[in-house]
Every structure is written in structure tokens, then in C-alpha cells.
Short mmCIF file of C-alpha atoms and ligand atoms in Angstrom, two decimals:
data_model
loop_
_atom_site.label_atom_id
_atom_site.label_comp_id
_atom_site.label_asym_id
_atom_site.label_seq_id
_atom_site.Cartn_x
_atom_site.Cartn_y
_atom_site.Cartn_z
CA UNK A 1 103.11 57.92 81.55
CA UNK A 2 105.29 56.45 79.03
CA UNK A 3 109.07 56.75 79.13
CA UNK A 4 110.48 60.79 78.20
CA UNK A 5 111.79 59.20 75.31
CA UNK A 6 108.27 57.61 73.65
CA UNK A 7 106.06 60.35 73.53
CA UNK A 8 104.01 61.88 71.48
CA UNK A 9 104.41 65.31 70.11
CA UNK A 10 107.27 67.62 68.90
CA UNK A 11 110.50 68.80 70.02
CA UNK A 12 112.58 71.51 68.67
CA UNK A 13 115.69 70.81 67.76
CA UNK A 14 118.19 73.07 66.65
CA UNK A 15 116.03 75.10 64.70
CA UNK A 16 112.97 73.14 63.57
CA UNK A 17 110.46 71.34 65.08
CA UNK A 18 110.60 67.54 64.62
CA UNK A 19 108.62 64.80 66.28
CA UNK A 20 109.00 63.58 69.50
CA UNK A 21 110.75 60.26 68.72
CA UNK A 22 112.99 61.57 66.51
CA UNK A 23 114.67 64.17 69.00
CA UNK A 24 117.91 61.41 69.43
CA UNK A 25 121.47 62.02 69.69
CA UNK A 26 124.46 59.55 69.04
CA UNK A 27 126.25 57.50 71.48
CA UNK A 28 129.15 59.49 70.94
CA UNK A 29 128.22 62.80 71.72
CA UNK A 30 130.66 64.88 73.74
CA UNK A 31 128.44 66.20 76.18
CA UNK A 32 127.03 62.11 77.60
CA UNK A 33 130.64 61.45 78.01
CA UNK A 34 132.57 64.66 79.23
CA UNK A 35 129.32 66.53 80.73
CA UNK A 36 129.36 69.35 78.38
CA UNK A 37 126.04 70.25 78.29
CA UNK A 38 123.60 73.31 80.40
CA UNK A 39 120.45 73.50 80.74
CA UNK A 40 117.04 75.03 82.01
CA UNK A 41 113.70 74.74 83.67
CA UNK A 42 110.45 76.86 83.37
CA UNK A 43 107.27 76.58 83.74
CA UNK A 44 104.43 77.88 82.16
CA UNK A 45 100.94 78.69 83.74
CA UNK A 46 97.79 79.43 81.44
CA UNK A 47 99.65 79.09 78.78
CA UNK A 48 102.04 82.06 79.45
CA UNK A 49 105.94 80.57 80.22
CA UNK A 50 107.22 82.62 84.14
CA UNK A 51 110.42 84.55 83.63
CA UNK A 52 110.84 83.14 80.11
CA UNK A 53 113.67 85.84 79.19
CA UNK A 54 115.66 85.67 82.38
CA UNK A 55 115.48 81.61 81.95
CA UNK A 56 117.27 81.99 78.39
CA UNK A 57 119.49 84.49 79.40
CA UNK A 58 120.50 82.27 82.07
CA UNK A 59 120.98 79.46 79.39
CA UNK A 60 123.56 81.35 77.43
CA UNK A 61 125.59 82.78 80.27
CA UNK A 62 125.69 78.89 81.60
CA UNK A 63 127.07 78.19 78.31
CA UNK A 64 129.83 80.68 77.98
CA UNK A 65 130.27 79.43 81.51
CA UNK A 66 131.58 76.58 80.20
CA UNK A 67 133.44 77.62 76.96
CA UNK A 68 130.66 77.34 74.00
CA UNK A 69 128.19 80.09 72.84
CA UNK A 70 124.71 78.75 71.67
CA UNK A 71 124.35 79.68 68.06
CA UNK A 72 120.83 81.33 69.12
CA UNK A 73 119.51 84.96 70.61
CA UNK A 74 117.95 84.98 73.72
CA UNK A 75 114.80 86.04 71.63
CA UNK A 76 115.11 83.14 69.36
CA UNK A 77 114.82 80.92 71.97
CA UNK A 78 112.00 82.56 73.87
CA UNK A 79 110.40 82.10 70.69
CA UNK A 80 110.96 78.70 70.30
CA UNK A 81 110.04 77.82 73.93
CA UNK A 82 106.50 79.44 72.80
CA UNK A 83 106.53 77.77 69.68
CA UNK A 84 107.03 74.26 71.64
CA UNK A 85 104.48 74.95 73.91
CA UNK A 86 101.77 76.05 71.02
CA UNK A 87 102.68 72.93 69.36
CA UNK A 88 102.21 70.29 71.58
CA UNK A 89 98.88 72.33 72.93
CA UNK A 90 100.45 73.13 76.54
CA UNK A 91 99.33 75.91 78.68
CA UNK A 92 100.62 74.56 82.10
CA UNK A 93 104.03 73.11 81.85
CA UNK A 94 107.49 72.19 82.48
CA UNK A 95 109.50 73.80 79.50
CA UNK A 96 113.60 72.06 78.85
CA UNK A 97 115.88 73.93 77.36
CA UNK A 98 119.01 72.11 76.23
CA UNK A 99 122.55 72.90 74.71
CA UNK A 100 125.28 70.45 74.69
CA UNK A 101 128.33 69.60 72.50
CA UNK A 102 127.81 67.32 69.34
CA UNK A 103 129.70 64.04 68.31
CA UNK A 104 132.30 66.31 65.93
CA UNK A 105 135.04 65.06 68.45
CA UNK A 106 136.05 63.33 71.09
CA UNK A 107 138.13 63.80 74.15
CA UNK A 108 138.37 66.01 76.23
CA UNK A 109 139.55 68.75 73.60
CA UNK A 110 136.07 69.37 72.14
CA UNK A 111 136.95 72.83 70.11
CA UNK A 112 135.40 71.51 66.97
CA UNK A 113 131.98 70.18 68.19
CA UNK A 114 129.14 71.99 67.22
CA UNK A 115 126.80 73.37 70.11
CA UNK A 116 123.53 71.78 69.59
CA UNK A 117 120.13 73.45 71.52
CA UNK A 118 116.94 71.71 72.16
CA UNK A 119 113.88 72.37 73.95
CA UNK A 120 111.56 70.29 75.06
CA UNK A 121 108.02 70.04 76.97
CA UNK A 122 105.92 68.24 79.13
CA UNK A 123 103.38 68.04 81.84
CA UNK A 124 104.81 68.45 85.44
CA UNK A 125 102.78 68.38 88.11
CA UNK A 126 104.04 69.35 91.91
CA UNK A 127 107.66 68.75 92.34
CA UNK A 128 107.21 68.15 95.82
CA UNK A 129 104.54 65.94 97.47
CA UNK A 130 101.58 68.68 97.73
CA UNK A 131 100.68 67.55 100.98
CA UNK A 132 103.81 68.61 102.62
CA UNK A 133 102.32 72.30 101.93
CA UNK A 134 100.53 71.74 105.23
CA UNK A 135 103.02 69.90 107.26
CA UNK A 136 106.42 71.19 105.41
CA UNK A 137 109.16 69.01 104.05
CA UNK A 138 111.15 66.22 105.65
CA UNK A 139 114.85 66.89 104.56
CA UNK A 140 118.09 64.93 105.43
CA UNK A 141 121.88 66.87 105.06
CA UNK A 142 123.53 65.60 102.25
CA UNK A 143 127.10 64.13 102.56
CA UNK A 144 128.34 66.11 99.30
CA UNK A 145 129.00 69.50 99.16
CA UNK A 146 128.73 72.03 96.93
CA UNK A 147 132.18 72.93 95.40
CA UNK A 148 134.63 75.98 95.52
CA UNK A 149 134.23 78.17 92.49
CA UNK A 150 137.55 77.48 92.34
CA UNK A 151 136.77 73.80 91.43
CA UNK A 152 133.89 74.31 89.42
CA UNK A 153 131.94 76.80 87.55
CA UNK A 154 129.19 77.21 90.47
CA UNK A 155 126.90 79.92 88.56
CA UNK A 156 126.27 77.84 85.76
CA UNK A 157 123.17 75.53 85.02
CA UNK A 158 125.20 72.94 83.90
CA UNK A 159 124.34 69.13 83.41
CA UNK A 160 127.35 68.05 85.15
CA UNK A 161 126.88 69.76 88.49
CA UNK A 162 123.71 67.82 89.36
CA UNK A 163 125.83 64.71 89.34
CA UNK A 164 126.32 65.01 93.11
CA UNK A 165 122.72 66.37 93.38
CA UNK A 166 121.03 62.84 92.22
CA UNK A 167 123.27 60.93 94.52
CA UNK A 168 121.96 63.13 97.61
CA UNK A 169 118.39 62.75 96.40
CA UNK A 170 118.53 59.38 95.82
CA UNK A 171 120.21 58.84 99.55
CA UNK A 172 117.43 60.62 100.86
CA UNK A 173 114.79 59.48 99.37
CA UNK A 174 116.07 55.77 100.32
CA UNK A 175 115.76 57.37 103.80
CA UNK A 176 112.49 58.28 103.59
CA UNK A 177 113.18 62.00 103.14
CA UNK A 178 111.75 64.55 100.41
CA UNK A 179 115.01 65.92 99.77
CA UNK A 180 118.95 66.68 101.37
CA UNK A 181 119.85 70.13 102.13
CA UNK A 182 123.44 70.69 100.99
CA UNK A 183 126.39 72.81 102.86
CA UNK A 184 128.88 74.38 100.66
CA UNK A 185 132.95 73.57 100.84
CA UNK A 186 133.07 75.88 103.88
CA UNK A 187 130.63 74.20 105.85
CA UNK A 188 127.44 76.72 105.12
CA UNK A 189 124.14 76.09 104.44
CA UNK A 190 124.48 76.45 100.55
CA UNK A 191 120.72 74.84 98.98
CA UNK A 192 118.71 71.77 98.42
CA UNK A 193 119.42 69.29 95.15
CA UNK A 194 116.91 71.23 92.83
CA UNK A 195 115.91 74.55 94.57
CA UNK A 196 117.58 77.11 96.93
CA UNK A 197 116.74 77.79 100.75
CA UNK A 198 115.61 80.49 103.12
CA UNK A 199 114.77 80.55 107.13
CA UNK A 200 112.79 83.28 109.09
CA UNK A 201 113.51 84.15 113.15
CA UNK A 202 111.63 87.11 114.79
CA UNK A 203 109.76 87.97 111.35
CA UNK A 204 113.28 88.31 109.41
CA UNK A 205 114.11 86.53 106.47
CA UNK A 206 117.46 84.61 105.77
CA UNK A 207 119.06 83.08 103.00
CA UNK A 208 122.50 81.54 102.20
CA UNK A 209 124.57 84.58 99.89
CA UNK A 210 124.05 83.04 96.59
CA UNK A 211 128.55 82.59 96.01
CA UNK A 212 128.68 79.10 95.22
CA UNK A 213 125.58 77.98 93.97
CA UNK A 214 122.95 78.74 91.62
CA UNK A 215 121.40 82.06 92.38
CA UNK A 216 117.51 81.29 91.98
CA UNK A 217 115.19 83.03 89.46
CA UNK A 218 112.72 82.05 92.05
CA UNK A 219 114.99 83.12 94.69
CA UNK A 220 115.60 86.63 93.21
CA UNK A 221 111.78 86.15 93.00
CA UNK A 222 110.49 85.39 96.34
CA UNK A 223 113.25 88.22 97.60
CA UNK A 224 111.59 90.54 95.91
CA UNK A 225 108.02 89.56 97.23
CA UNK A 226 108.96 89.32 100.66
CA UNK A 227 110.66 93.07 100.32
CA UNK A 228 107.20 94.15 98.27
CA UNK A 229 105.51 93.01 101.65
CA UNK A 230 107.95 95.23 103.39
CA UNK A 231 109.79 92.31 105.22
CA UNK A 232 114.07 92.54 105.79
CA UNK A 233 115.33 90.14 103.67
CA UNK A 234 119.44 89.31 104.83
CA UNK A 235 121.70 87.14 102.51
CA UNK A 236 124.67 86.24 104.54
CA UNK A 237 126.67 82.91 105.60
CA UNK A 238 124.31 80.71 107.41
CA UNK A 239 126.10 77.94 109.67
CA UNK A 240 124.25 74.48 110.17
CA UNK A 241 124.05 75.20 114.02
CA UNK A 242 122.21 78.88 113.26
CA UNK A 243 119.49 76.39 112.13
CA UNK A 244 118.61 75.98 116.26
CA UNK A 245 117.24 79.22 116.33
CA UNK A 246 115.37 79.66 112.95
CA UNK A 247 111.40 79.28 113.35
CA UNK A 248 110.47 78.68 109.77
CA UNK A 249 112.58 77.47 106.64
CA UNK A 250 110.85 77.20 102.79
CA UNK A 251 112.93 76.01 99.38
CA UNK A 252 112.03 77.71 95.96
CA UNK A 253 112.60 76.65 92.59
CA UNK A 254 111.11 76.69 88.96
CA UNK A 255 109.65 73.34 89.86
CA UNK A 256 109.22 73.37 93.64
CA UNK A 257 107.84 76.56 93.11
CA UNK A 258 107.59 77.85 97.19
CA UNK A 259 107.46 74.60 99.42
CA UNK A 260 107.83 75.28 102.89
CA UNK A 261 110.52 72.81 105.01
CA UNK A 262 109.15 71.01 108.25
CA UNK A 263 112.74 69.42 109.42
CA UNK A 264 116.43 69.13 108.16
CA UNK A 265 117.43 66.50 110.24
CA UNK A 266 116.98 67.11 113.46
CA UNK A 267 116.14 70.57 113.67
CA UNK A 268 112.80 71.75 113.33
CA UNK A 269 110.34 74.23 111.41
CA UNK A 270 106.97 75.57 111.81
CA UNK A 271 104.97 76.05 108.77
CA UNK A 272 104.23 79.91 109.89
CA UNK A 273 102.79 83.50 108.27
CA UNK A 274 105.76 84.20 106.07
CA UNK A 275 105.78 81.07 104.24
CA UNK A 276 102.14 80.97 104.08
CA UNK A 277 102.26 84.42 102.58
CA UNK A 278 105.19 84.07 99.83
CA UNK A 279 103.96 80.97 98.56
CA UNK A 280 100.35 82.62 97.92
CA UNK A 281 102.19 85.59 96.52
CA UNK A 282 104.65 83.53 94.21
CA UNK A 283 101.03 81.32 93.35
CA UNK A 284 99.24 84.73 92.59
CA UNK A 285 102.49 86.02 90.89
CA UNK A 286 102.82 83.03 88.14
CA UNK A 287 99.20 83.59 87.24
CA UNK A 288 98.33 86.85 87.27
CA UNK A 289 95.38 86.70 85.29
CA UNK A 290 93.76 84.28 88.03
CA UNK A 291 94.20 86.95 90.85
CA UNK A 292 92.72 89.56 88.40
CA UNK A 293 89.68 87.62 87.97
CA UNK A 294 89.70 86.77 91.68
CA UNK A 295 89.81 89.98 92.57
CA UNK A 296 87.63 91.81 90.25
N1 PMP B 1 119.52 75.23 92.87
C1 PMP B 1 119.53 74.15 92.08
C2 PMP B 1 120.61 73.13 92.27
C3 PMP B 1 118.53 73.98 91.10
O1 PMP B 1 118.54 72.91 90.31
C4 PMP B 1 117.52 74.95 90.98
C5 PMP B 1 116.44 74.78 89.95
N2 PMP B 1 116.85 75.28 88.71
C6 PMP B 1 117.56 76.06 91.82
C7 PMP B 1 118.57 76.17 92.77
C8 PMP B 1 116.52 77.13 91.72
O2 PMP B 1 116.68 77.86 90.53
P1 PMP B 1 115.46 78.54 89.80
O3 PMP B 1 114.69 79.26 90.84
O4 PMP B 1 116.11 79.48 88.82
O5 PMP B 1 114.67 77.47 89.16
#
């Protein structure tokens, strides 16, 4: 595959669709040099983009989040999302939304930038190695930690908060690990560099409350599965050492969809009947005309 900045097709870029090549930005835009910039991920399966709305909500909130409102509706961009995917003749894929401050001014005073949105997309296969949906994921804990949202804003999607998040995965992949789980300021369990966490012990499911981090749409997603299936779902501070008695542990994400965690260091996880059962639900959720057909 060719480098995400020579490929063929179109992008759309603050309003119109332009090709692929063209899609550039100066050297002195704000958001490269003072990280004011948010973003999203979706995916799209048989053509039909998952929790499209939600994703572009999500997208302005971030944005306000960090003192600019995009210039578009929520339904404008759904509709552009579509429009990119129509136009570069996707049906499964990886859809990048993109807003960041323009080249207007610089410093850290950026009041008269505009607020520039893009969306992109592009083929993305598994996030995770798909053979780890057997044996589960080998994770390491990262050394950062996710900050008090008193010394960031923690609910945003923002570009600069994953600066930490590429350090940890590139540490652990070095290591020879899929990923690094990541405690918060406190101490807690808090979530992975790209997707959030959950454990199970004695058929209960646990996750992290969602306080300084990015509350999942997955997340939301799989909660709402697992409660369909009639299973106790508790969000509550989870300590590292609570890990000892956990029996199962999965990550979810737009892009690690439900990927089920074999080891965080040295504690241990069976890939077991709960994760086995929300990944095939979130698999049967995203395309729902495949389980029609399968079951009709
Ligand atoms: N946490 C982080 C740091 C992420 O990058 C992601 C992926 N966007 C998630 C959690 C999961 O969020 P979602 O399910 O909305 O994709």
C-alpha cells in the first residue's frame, strides 16, 4: 500500500470533494504545531457507516471541547462521510473525520484561525492481529497515564491526547506486545492506547467508570449487548491488583472492534463465553443484514 498521502481517490475537504493528492495543508497550520485539532473513527460494513450520527456528534462536542465550533451540522457531515464513501466505491471501511485550526495565526492565541473539517477513507482491515481472537491479546502496562480532567480535556477526541498513546504503543510493540493498558492519574485501570477495557469474574462484567477517558461508542455498545443478554454490567474504579481475580478481560473500539485480552503483564485471561458471545453479537450487530440472511 502506498503512503496515506499518495493515493488514489477523493477526499472531502471543507465542503467539496477534491482528489486525493490534493487534500494538503501548510506547514504552518496551527493545529501541527499547537495540537489543535479532533478527530474520529468509523467504520463502515456493506457499505452502511456503524453509529455514523453518534461518531459526528462526538466530533463537534470534541471540538467545543477545545474552544472551536466546526462550521458544519452533524447531518452535513454524516452526509459527507456517505458521500466519501460512494465516491471512492467503499462499502467496508475505515471513515476519518478531521477538524483542526488553519494557518490564519500563529501562537498559541489562535482566535482568528478558521476551523477547517476533512474526511477521509480507506481500507482497514483488523486492527488487531486476527489470530489473537483465539488466544487473546498480549498487553504490557504503559508507563504514562491518563491525565486529570483537571489537566486536560479527557472527553474529547482530540489529536493531542494520543501523543502519550503512540509512545506506549510503540514501547510495547518494541516489547513484543499487541498493545499497553493504561492506569489513570489515580492509579486505576483507565483503557488501552486506541480502545477501552472490560473484565468478567463469576459471569459479571466490569469496566473502568468512563471519568477520565474517552467513553467508547463501542463501549456504550457492547454495554448494551451484554445487558440485552441479561448479564450485570458494573462501571466502577478498577485497581491494577483487582486484575488477580478477573477470569476474562476484552478491549473494544471502532477499529478493534471486540478483541478479547489473553495477559496484561503478568496477570492472566481466559478467552471464555462472554467474550465469545459479545464479539459475535457486536459482529452480528455491525452487519445486520448478514445475520438476516443467516438467519432466514
Ligand atoms: N479510547 C481511545 C484512546 C480510543 O482511541 C478509542 C477509539 N476511538 C476508544 C477508547 C474507543 O472509542 P470508540 O469505541 O468510540 O471507537
Amino acid at each position: 500500500m502506498s503512503a496515506f498521502d499518495q493515493r488514489d481517490g477523493v477526499i472531502w475537504f471543507n465542503g467539496e470533494l477534491i482528489p486525493w493528492t490534493d487534500a494538503r495543508v501548510h506547514l504552518l497550520t496551527h493545529a501541527l504545531h499547537y495540537g489543535s485539532a479532533v478527530f474520529e473513527g468509523m467504520r463502515a460494513y456493506d457499505g452502511e457507516i456503524f453509529k455514523l450520527t453518534e461518531h459526528n456528534q462526538r466530533l463537534l462536542e470534541s471540538a467545543e471541547m477545545l474552544d472551536f465550533t466546526i462550521p458544519y451540522s452533524v447531518a452535513e457531515l454524516d452526509k459527507a462521510a456517505r458521500e466519501v464513501m460512494s465516491a471512492n466505491h467503499l462499502a467496508d471501511a475505515y471513515i476519518r473525520p478531521l477538524a483542526w485550526r488553519g494557518s490564519e495565526q500563529m501562537g498559541v492565541s489562535a482566535q482568528k484561525t478558521t476551523i477547517n473539517v476533512a474526511v477521509a477513507a480507506w481500507n482497514w482491515g483488523a486492527y488487531f492481529d486476527p489470530a489473537a481472537r483465539a488466544r487473546g491479546l498480549k498487553l504490557t502496562f504503559a508507563k504514562y497515564r491518563r491525565p486529570d480532567p483537571m489537566t486536560a480535556p479527557v472527553h474529547s477526541k482530540a489529536a493531542g491526547l494520543y501523543m502519550i498513546c503512540t509512545i506506549e504503543k510503540h514501547r510495547a510493540e518494541r516489547e513484543g506486545y499487541a498493545d499497553a493498558m493504561m492506569l489513570d492519574w489515580r492509579g486505576q485501570v483507565a483503557e488501552c492506547t486506541g480502545a477501552n477495557i472490560f473484565f468478567v469474574k463469576d459471569g459479571i462484567i466490569y469496566t473502568p467508570t468512563a471519568d477520565c477517558f474517552l467513553d467508547g461508542i463501542t463501549r456504550r455498545t457492547v454495554i448494551g449487548l451484554a445487558k440485552q443478554r441479561g448479564w450485570q454490567v458494573i462501571e466502577k474504579p478498577i485497581m491494577p491488583e483487582e486484575m488477580s481475580d478477573f477470569t476474562e478481560c476484552f478491549v473494544t473500539g471502532t477499529a478493534a472492534e471486540v478483541m478479547p485480552v489473553g495477559s496484561i503483564g503478568d496477570y492472566a485471561f481466559e478467552v471464555g463465553d462472554i467474550t465469545r458471545t459479545l464479539m459475535d453479537d457486536y459482529a452480528a450487530l455491525v452487519r445486520p443484514a448478514r445475520s438476516v440472511a443467516a438467519a432466514g
